[in-house]
Short mmCIF file of C-alpha atoms in Angstrom, two decimals:
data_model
loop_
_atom_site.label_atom_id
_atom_site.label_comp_id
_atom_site.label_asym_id
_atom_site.label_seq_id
_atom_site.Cartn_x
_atom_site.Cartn_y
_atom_site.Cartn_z
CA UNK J 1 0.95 -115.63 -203.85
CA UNK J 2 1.05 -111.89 -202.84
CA UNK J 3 0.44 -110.46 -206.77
CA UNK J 4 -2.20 -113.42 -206.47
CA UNK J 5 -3.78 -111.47 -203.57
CA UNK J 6 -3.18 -107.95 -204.72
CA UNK J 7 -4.79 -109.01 -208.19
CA UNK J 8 -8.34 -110.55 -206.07
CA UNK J 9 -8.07 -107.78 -203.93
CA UNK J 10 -7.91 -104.54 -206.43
CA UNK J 11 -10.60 -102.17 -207.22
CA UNK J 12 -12.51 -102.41 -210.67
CA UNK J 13 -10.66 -100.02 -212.21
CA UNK J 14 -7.85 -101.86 -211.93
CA UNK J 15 -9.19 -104.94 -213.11
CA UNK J 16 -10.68 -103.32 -215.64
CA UNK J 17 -7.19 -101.99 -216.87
CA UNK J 18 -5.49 -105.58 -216.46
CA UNK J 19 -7.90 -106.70 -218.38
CA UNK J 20 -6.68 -104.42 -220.98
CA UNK J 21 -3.36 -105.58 -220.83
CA UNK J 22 -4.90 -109.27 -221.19
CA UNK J 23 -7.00 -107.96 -224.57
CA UNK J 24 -4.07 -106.30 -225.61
CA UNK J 25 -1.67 -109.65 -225.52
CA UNK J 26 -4.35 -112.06 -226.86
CA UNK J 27 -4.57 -109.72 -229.85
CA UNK J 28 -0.65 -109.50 -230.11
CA UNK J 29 -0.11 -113.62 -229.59
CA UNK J 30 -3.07 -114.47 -232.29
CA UNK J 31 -1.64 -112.09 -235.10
CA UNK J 32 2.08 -113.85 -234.02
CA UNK J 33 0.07 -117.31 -234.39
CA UNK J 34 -1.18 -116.23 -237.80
CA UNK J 35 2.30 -114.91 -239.18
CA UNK J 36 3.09 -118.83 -237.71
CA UNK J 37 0.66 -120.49 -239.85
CA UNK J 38 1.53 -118.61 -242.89
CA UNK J 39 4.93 -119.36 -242.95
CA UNK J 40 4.15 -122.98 -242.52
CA UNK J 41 1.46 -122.78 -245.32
CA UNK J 42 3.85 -121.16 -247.53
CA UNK J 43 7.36 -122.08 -247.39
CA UNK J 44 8.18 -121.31 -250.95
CA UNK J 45 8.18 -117.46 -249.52
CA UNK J 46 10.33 -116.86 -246.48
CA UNK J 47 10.66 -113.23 -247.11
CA UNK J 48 6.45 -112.39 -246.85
CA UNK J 49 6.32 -114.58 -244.23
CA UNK J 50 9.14 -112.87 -242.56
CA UNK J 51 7.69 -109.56 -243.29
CA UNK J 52 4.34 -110.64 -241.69
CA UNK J 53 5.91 -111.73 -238.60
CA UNK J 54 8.18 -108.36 -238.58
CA UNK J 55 4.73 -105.92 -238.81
CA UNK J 56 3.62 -107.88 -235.59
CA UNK J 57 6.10 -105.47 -234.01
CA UNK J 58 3.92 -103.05 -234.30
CA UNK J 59 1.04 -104.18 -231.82
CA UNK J 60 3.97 -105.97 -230.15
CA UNK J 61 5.54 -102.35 -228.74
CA UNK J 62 1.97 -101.20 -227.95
CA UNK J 63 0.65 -103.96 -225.64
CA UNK J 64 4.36 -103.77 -223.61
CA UNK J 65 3.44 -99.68 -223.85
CA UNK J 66 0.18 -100.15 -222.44
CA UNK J 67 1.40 -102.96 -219.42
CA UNK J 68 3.85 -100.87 -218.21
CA UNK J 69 1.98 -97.76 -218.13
CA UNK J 70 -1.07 -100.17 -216.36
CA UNK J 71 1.75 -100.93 -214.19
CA UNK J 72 2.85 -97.60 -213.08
CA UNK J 73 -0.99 -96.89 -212.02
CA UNK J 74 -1.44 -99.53 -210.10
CA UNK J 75 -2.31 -98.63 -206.57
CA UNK J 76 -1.23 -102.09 -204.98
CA UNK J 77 2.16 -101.80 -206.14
CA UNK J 78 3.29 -98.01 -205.22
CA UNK J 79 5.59 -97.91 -202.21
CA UNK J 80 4.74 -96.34 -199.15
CA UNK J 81 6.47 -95.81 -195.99
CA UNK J 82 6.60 -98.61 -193.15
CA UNK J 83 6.13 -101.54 -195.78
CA UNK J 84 10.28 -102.02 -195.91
CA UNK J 85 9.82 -102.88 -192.26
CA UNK J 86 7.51 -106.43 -193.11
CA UNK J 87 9.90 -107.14 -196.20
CA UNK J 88 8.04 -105.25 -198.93
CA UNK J 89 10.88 -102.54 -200.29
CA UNK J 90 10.69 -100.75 -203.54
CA UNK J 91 12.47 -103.68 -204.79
CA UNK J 92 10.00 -106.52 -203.87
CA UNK J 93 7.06 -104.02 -205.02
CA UNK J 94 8.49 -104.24 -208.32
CA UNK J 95 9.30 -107.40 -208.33
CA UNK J 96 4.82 -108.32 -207.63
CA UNK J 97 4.36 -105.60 -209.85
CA UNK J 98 6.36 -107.21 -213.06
CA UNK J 99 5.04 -110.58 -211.94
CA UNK J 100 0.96 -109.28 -212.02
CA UNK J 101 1.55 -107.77 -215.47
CA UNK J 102 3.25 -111.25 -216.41
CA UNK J 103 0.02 -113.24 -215.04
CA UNK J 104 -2.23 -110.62 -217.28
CA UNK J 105 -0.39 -111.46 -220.22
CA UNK J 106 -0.46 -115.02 -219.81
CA UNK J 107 -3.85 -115.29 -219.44
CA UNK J 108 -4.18 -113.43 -222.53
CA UNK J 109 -1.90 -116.03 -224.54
CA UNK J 110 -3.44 -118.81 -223.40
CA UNK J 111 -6.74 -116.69 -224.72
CA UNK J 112 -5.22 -116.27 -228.25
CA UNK J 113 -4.02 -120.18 -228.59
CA UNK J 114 -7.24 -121.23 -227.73
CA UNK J 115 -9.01 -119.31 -230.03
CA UNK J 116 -6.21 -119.74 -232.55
CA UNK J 117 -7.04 -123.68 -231.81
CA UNK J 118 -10.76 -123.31 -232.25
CA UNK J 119 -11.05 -121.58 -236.04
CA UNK J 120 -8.49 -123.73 -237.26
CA UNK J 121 -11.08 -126.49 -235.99
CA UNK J 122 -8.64 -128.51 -234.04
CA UNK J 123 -10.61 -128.36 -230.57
CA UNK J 124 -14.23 -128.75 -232.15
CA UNK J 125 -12.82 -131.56 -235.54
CA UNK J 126 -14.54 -129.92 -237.19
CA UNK J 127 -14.28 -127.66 -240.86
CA UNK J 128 -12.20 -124.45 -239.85
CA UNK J 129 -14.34 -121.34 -240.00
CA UNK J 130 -13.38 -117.51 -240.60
CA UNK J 131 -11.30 -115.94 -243.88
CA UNK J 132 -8.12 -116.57 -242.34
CA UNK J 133 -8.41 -119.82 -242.78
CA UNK J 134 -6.68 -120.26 -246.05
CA UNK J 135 -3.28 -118.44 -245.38
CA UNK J 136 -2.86 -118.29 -241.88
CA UNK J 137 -4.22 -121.39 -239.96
CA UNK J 138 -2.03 -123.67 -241.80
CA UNK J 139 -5.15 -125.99 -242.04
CA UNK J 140 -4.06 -129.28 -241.60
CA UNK J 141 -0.33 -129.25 -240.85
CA UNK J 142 0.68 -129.57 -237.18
CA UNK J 143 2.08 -126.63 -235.18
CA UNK J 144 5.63 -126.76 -233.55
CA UNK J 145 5.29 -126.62 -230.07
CA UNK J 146 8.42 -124.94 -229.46
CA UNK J 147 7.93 -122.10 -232.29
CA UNK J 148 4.41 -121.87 -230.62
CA UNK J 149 5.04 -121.62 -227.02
CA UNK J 150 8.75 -119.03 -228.14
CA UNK J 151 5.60 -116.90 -230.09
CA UNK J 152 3.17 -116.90 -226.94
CA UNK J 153 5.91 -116.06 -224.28
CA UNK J 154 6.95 -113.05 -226.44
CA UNK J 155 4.21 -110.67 -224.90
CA UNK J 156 4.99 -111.78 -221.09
CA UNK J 157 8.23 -111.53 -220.95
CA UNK J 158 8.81 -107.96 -222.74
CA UNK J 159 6.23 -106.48 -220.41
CA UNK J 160 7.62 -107.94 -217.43
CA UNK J 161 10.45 -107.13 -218.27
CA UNK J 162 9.94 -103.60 -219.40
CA UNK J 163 7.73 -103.34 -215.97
CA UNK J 164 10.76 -104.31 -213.98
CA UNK J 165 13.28 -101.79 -215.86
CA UNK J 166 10.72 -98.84 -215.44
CA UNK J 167 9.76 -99.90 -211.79
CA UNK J 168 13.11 -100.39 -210.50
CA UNK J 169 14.81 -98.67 -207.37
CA UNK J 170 16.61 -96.45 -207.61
CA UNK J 171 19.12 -93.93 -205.73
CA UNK J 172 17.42 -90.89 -204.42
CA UNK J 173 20.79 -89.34 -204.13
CA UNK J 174 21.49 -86.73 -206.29
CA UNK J 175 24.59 -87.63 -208.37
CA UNK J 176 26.90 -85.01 -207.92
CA UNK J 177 30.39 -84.77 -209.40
CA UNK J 178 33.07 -84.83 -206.79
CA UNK J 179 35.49 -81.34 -207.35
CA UNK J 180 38.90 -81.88 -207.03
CA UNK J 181 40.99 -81.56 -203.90
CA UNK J 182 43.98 -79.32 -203.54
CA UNK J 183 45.72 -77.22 -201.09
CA UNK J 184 43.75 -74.19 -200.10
CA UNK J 185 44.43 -71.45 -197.74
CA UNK J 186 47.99 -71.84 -195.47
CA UNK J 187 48.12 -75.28 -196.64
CA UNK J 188 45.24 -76.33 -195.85
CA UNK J 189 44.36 -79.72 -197.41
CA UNK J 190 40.99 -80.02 -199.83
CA UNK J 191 40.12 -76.53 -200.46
CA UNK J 192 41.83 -76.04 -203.64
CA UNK J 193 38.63 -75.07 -206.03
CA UNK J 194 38.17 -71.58 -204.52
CA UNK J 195 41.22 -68.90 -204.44
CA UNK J 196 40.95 -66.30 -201.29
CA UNK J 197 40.77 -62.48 -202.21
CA UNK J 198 41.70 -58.74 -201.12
CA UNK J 199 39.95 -58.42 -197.97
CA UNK J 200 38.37 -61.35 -196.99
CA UNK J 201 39.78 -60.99 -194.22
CA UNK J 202 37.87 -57.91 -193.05
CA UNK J 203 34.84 -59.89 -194.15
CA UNK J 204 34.98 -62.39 -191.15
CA UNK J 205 34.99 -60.16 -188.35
CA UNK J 206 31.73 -59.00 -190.03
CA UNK J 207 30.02 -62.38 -190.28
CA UNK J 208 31.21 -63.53 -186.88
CA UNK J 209 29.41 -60.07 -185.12
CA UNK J 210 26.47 -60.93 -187.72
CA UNK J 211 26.58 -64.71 -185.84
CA UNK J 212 26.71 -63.20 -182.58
CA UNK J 213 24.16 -61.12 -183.04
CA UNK J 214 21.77 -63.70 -184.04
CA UNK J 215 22.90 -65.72 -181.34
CA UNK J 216 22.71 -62.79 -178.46
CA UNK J 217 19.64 -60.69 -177.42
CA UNK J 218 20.34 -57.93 -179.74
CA UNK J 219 22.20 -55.97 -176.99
CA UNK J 220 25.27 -53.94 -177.05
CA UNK J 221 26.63 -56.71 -174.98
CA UNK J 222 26.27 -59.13 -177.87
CA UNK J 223 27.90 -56.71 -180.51
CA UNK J 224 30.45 -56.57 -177.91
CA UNK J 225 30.65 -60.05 -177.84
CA UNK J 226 31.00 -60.56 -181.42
CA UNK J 227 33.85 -57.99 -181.97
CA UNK J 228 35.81 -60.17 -179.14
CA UNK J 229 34.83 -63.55 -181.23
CA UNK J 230 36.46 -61.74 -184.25
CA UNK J 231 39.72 -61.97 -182.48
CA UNK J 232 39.60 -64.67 -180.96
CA UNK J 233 38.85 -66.53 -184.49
CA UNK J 234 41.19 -69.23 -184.98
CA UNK J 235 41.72 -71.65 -188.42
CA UNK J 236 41.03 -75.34 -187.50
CA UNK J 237 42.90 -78.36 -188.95
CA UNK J 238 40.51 -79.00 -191.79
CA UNK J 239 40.54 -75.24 -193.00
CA UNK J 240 37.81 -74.00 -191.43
CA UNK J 241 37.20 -71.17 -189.59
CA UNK J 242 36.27 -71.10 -186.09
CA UNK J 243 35.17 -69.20 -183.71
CA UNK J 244 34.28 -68.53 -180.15
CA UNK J 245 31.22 -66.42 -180.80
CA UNK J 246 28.77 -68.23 -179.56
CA UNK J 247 30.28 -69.69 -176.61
CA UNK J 248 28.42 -69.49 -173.52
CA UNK J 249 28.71 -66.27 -171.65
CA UNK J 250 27.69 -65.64 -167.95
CA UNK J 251 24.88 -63.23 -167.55
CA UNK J 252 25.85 -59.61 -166.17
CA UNK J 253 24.01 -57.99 -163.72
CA UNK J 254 24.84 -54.76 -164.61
CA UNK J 255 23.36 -54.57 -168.06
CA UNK J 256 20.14 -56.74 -167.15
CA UNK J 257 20.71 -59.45 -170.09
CA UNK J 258 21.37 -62.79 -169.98
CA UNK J 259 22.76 -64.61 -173.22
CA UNK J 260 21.79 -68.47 -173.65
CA UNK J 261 24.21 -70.92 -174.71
CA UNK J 262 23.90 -71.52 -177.94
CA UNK J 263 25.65 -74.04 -180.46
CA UNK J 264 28.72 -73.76 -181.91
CA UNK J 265 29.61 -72.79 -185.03
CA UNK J 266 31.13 -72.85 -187.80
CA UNK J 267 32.36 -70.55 -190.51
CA UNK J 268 33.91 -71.08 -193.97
CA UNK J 269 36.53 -68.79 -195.17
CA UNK J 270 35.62 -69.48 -198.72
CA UNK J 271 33.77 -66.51 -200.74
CA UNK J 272 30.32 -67.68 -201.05
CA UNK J 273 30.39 -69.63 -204.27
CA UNK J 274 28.27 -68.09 -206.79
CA UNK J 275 25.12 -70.40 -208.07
CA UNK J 276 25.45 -72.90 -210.78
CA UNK J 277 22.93 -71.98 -213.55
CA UNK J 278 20.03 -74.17 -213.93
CA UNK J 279 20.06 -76.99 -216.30
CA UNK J 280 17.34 -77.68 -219.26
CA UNK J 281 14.79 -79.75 -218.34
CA UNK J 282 15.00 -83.46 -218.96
CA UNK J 283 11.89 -83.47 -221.16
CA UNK J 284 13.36 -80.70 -223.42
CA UNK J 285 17.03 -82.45 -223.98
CA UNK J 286 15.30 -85.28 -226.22
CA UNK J 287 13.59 -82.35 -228.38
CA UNK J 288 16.84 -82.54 -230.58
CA UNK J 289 17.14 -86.28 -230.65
CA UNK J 290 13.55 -86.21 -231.55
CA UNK J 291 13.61 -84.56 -234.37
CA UNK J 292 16.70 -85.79 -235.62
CA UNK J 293 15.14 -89.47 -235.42
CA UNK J 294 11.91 -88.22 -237.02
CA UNK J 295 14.07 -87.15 -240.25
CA UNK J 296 15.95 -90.10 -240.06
CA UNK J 297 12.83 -91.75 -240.46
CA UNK J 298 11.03 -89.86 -243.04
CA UNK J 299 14.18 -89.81 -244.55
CA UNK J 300 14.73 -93.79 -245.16
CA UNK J 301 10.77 -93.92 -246.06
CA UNK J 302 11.40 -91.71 -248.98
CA UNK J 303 13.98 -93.26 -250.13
CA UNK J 304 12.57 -96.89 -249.79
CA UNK J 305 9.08 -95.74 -250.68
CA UNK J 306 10.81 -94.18 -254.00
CA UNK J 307 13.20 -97.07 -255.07
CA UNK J 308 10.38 -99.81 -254.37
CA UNK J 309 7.14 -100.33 -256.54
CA UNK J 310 3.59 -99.87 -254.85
CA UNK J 311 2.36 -102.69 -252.76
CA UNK J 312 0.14 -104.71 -254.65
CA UNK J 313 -3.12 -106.17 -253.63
CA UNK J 314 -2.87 -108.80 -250.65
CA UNK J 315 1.01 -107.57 -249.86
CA UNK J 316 2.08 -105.09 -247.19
CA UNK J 317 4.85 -102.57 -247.43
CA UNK J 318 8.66 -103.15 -248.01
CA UNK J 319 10.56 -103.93 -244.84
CA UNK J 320 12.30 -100.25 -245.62
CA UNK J 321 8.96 -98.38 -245.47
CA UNK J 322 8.59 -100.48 -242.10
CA UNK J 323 12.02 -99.55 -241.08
CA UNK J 324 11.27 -95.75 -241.68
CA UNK J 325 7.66 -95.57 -239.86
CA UNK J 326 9.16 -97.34 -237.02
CA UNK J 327 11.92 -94.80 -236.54
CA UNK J 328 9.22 -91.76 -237.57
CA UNK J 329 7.38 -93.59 -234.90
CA UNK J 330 10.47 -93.44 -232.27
CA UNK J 331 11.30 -89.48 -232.90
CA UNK J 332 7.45 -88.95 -232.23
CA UNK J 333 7.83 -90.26 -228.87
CA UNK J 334 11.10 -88.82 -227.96
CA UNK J 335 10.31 -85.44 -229.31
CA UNK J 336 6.60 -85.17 -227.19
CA UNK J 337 7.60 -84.55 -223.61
CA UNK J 338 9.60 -81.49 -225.09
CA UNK J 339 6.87 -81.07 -227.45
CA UNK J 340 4.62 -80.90 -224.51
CA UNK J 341 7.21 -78.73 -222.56
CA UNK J 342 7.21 -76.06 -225.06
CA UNK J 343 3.14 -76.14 -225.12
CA UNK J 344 3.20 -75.28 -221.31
CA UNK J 345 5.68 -72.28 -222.41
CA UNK J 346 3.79 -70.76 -225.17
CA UNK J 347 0.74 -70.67 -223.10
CA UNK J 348 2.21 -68.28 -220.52
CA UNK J 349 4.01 -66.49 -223.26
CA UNK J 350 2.69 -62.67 -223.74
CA UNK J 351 1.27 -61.57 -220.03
CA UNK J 352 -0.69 -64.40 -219.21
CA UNK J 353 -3.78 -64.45 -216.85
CA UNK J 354 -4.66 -66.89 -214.04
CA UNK J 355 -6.10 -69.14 -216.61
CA UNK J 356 -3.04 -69.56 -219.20
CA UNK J 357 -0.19 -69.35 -216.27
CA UNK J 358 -2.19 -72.29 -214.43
CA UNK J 359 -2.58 -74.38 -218.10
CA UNK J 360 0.72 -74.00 -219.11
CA UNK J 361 2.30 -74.90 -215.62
CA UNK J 362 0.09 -77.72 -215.32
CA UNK J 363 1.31 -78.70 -218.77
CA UNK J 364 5.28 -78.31 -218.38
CA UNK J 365 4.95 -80.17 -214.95
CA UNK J 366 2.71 -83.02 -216.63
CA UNK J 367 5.20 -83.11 -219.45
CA UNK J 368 7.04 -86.40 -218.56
CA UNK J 369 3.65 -88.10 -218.07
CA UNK J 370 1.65 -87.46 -221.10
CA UNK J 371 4.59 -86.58 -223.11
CA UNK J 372 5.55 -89.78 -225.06
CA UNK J 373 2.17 -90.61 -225.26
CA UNK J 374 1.02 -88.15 -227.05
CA UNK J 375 4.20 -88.39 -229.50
CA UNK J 376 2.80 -92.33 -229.68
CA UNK J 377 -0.74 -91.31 -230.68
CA UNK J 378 0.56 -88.79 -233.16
CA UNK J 379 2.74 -91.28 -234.82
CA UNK J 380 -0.20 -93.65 -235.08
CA UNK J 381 -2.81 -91.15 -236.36
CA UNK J 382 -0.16 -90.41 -238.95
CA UNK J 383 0.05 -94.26 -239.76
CA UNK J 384 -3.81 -93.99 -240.06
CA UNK J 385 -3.96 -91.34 -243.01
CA UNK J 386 -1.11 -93.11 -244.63
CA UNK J 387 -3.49 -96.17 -244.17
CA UNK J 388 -6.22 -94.23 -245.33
CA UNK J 389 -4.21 -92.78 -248.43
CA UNK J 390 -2.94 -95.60 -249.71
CA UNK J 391 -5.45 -98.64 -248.98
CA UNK J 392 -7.92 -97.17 -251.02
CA UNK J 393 -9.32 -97.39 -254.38
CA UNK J 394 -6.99 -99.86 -256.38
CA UNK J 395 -4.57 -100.21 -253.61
CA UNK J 396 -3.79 -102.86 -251.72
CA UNK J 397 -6.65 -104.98 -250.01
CA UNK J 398 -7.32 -104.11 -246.27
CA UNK J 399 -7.38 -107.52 -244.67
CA UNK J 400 -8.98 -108.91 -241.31
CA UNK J 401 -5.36 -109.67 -239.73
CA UNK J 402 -4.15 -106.00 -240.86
CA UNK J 403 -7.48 -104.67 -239.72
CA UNK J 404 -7.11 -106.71 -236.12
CA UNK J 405 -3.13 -105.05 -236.05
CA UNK J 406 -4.36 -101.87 -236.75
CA UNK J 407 -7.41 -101.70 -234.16
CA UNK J 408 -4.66 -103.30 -231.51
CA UNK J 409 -2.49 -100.34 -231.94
CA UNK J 410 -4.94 -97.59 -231.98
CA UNK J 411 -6.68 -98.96 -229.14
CA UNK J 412 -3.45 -99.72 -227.00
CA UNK J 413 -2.23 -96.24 -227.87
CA UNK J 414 -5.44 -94.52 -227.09
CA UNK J 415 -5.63 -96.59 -223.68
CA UNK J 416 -1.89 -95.54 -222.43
CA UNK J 417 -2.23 -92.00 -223.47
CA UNK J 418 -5.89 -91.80 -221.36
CA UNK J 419 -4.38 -93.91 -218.47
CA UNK J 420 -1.17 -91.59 -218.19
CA UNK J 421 -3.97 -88.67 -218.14
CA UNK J 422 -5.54 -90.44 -215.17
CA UNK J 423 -2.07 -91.21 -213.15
CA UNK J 424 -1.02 -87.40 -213.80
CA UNK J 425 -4.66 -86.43 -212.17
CA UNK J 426 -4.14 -88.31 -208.92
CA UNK J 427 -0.70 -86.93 -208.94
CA UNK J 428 -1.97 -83.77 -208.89
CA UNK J 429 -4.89 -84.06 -206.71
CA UNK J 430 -3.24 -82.17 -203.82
CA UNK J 431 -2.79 -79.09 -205.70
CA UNK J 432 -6.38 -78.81 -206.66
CA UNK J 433 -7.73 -79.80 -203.49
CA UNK J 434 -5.27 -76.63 -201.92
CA UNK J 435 -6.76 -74.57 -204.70
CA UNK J 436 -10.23 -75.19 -204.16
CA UNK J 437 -9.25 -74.22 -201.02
CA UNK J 438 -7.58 -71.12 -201.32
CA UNK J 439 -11.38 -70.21 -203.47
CA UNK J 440 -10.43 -70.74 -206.64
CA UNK J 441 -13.83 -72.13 -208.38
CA UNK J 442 -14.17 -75.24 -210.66
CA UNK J 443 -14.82 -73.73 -213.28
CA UNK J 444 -11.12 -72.16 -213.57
CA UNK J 445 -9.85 -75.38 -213.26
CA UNK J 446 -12.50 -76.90 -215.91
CA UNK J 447 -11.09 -74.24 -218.11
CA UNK J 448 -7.69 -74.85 -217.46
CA UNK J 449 -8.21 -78.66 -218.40
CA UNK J 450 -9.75 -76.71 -221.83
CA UNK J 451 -6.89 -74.66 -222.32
CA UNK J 452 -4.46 -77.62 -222.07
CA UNK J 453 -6.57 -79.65 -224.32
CA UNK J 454 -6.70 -77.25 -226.75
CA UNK J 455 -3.53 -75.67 -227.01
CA UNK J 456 -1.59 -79.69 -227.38
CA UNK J 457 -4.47 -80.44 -229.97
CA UNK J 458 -3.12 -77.14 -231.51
CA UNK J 459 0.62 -78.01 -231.54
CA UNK J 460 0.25 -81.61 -232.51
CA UNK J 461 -2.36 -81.60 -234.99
CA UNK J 462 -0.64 -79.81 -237.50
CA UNK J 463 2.71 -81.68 -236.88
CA UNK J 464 0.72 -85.04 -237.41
CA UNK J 465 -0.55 -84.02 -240.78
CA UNK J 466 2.55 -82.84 -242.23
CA UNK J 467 4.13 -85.91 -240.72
CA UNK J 468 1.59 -88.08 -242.40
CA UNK J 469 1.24 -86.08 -245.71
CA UNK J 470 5.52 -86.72 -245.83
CA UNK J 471 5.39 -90.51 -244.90
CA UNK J 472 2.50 -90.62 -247.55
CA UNK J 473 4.10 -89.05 -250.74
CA UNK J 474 7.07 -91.86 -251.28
CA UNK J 475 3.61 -94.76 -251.48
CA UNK J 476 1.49 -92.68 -253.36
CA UNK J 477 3.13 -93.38 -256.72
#
C-alpha cells in the first residue's frame, strides 16, 4: 500500500519515467511472446528458435538498465533523516522502491500479452492482423500458460531484483584492516606495528610544553607548567603516555594569570605514523578489466564471424557473434567510468583555466554516474553501424521484431544515459547554487556543460567507430 501511495502521489516526471520502465517491459515481454510463438510454429528448428529467444537478451538487459537507474532517481524512495524513527529505514525504502519498479513492469506485461492476444486475433475471433503473424503468433495453436506467464515474469523480477541489489543498505563504516597486535614499548601489550627510536624521548617533553601551552594563557607560568608536566609524565597500563599537563592549577596572584581547567589528555609515544598513499579511484580500477573484456569480445567475434558463413536473408547472427557483442558490450560499460575519469584528467591537463579545471572536475566527480552509461550507448551505437553495415544491400532482411529489439535498446539506452545526466544535476545542485553565489556567471557554467560535452563526445566517438569498424570486418565477408 505505501509504493501504492508513493506511485499516486509522485510528480510527472516521475510518472513520466515509470512509464518508461512500463514501455520498456511491454516491448521486452512481446518480443519474448514472439520468440514463444515461433518455437511453437516451428518445432522442426530448436536451434533458430533458441537463438531468437537468446537475442531477446538484448532489450532484456536494457529495460532492467533503465528500471534501476528510474529507481535510483526516484525522489519518494531516497532516505532521509527522521524516517527510521516511523519504521521507514534504508532497508524498507528499498524494499517500496524494488516493489514500485515491480508494479511498473507488470503493468507493462500485462500490456504486451494483451496486445500479443489481440493480433493473433484471439480477443477480437477474428483473422490475425500484422506481418508477424505467420512466424511468430503461432496462429492457431494454444499457448502454454506456464511458458507464458515464466516469459512475462522475466522483466519484473530482474528489475526488482536488480533494484533491490543496487538499493540495498549498506555499512557506512569504512572497512579497515585490523594491524596486528604485539608487544610494544616496556611490554606494553598491542603496540607492536611501530618500533621506538633515538630520542623520542626528548621529543615528549616537547609536545607536553606544546600541550600546555595551548592549554595555558601563553604565560611564562604555563611554559613553566609544561616543563613540570614533562616530568611528571608517567606510561599508563595500555601504553600510553600520560601526563599531568593540563591538570588544574590554582591561579597566582603574583603573576596576575589564572589558568582554566582544562581536559585531560592524552599522548601517544608512537612516532607519528607517516600517511598511507592514496588509492586509485574506483572508477579507474575497471579501466583494465574493461579493456581486457572488450578484446575478449572482439576477439571471439572474429573468430566466430570468420569460421561461420554470412547470415542469410530472414536469419540473425550465430550465437558466437552474439556471444562476442555481448561481452564487447560488457567491456564498454566497465571501461566508461574510467573512460570518463581520464576525460576529466585530460581536460585540466596543460595549465588549465577556470573553464577546463571546473569541466574536468565536474567530469571525474560525475564519473560513477554517467560512466557505464555512456560505455552502454557506445556499445549500442557500435551495434548500430554493424547493423547498418551488414543489413544492407543483399544482406539479411531487417524485420519488424528485429526493428522493435533494436528501437527498445536504443531507446532504453538513450533514456538511462539522459536520466543518470539528470540524477548527477540534482546531485550537484549545491555546488552551483554556492557558485552562483560566490559571482561566477551562467554562462561559465553553460560553458562548462560545453566543455564536458564535447571533450566525452571527443574520447568516445572515435573509440565507438573503431569498435564498430572491428566487430564489423569478421560479417562483412
Amino acid at each position: 500500500m505505501l509504493a501504492l501511495r508513493l506511485t499516486r502521489t509522485a510528480h510527472l516526471a516521475v510518472h513520466l519515467r515509470r512509464l518508461l520502465v512500463a514501455v520498456a517491459s511491454a516491448g521486452t515481454g512481446f518480443l519474448l511472446l514472439c520468440a514463444l510463438g515461433y518455437a511453437l510454429s516451428h518445432p522442426d528448428t530448436p536451434g533458430a528458435a533458441a537463438l531468437r529467444l537468446a537475442w531477446c537478451a538484448a532489450p532484456l538487459a536494457a529495460a532492467v538498465q533503465l528500471a534501476v537507474a528510474v529507481a535510483r532517481t526516484d525522489p519518494g524512495t531516497r532516505p532521509r533523516s527522521g524516517l527510521s524513527a516511523i519504521g521507514l529505514g534504508p532497508g524498507r525504502l528499498m524494499a517500496v522502491s524494488a516493489t514500485t519498479t515491480a508494479l511498473s513492469a507488470v503493468l507493462g506485461s500485462v500490456a504486451a500479452l494483451f496486445l500479443f492476444l489481440h493480433l493473433r486475433g484471439d480477443l477480437t475471433g477474428g483473422p490475425p492482423s500484422g506481418r508477424v503473424a505467420a512466424d511468430a503468433l503461432a496462429v492457431g495453436q494454444s499457448l502454454p500458460a506456464p511458458a507464458v506467464l515464466t516469459l512475462l515474469v522475466l522483466v519484473p523480477v530482474l528489475a526488482s531484483a536488480a533494484v533491490a541489489h543496487t538499493l540495498r543498505p549498506r555499512d557506512p563504516r569504512p572497512a579497515t584492516a585490523t594491524a596486528p597486535r604485539g608487544y610494544g614499548r616496556f611490554g606494553a601489550y598491542g603496540w607492536g606495528k611501530a618500533r621506538e627510536t633515538f630520542g623520542a624521548y626528548g621529543r615528549f617533553g616537547s609536545r607536553t610544553a606544546t600541550v600546555a601551552i595551548a592549554a595555558g594563557s601563553g604565560t611564562t607560568g604555563a611554559i613553566a607548567a609544561g616543563s613540570r608536566a614533562a616530568g611528571a609524565a608517567r606510561v599508563g597500563a595500555g601504553g600510553t603516555l600520560q601526563t599531568q599537563a593540563s591538570a588544574p592549577r590554582p591561579s597566582d596572584p603574583t603573576d596576575g594569570t589564572a589558568e582554566a581547567p582544562a581536559t585531560p589528555q592524552t599522548l601517544d609515544p608512537q612516532p607519528e605514523p607517516t600517511p598511507a598513499p592514496t588509492p586509485h579511484s574506483p572508477n579507474t580500477t575497471a579501466l583494465p578489466w574493461g579493456i581486457a573484456v572488450l578484446a575478449a569480445g572482439l576477439t571471439v567475434e572474429t573468430y566466430t564471424g570468420n569460421a561461420s558463413a554470412a547470415p542469410t536473408p530472414g536469419t540473425a547472427p550465430s550465437a558466437g557473434v552474439l556471444v562476442g557483442w555481448a561481452l564487447t558490450a560488457l567491456g564498454l560499460a566497465l571501461a566508461g567510468p574510467g573512460l570518463t575519469h581520464l576525460c576529466g584528467r585530460l581536460l585540466q591537463a596543460a595549465r588549465p583555466g577556470a573553464l577546463r579545471l571546473l569541466a574536468g572536475r565536474v567530469l571525474m566527480e560525475e564519473s560513477h554516474r554517467i560512466g557505464r552509461p555512456l560505455g552502454v550507448v557506445a556499445a549500442v551505437a557500435a551495434a548500430a553501424y554493424v547493423a547498418a553495415t551488414v543489413y544492407d544491400g543483399d544482406g539479411p532482411a531487417f524485420g519488424p521484431l528485429a526493428t522493435l529489439g533494436a528501437l527498445l535498446v536504443a531507446g532504453c539506452t538513450v533514456a538511462t544515459l539522459l536520466t543518470a545526466a539528470v540524477a548527477a544535476k540534482h546531485a550537484r545542485a549545491d555546488t552551483t547554487d554556492a557558485l552562483l553565489r560566490l559571482g561566477a556567471p551562467p554562462s561559465t557554467l553553460r560553458g562548462a556543460a560545453a566543455v564536458r560535452a564535447a571533450a566525452l563526445l571527443a574520447l568516445f566517438g572515435p573509440l565507438t567507430l573503431i569498435v564498430a569498424v572491428l566487430a564489423a570486418l569478421p560479417l562483412d565477408h
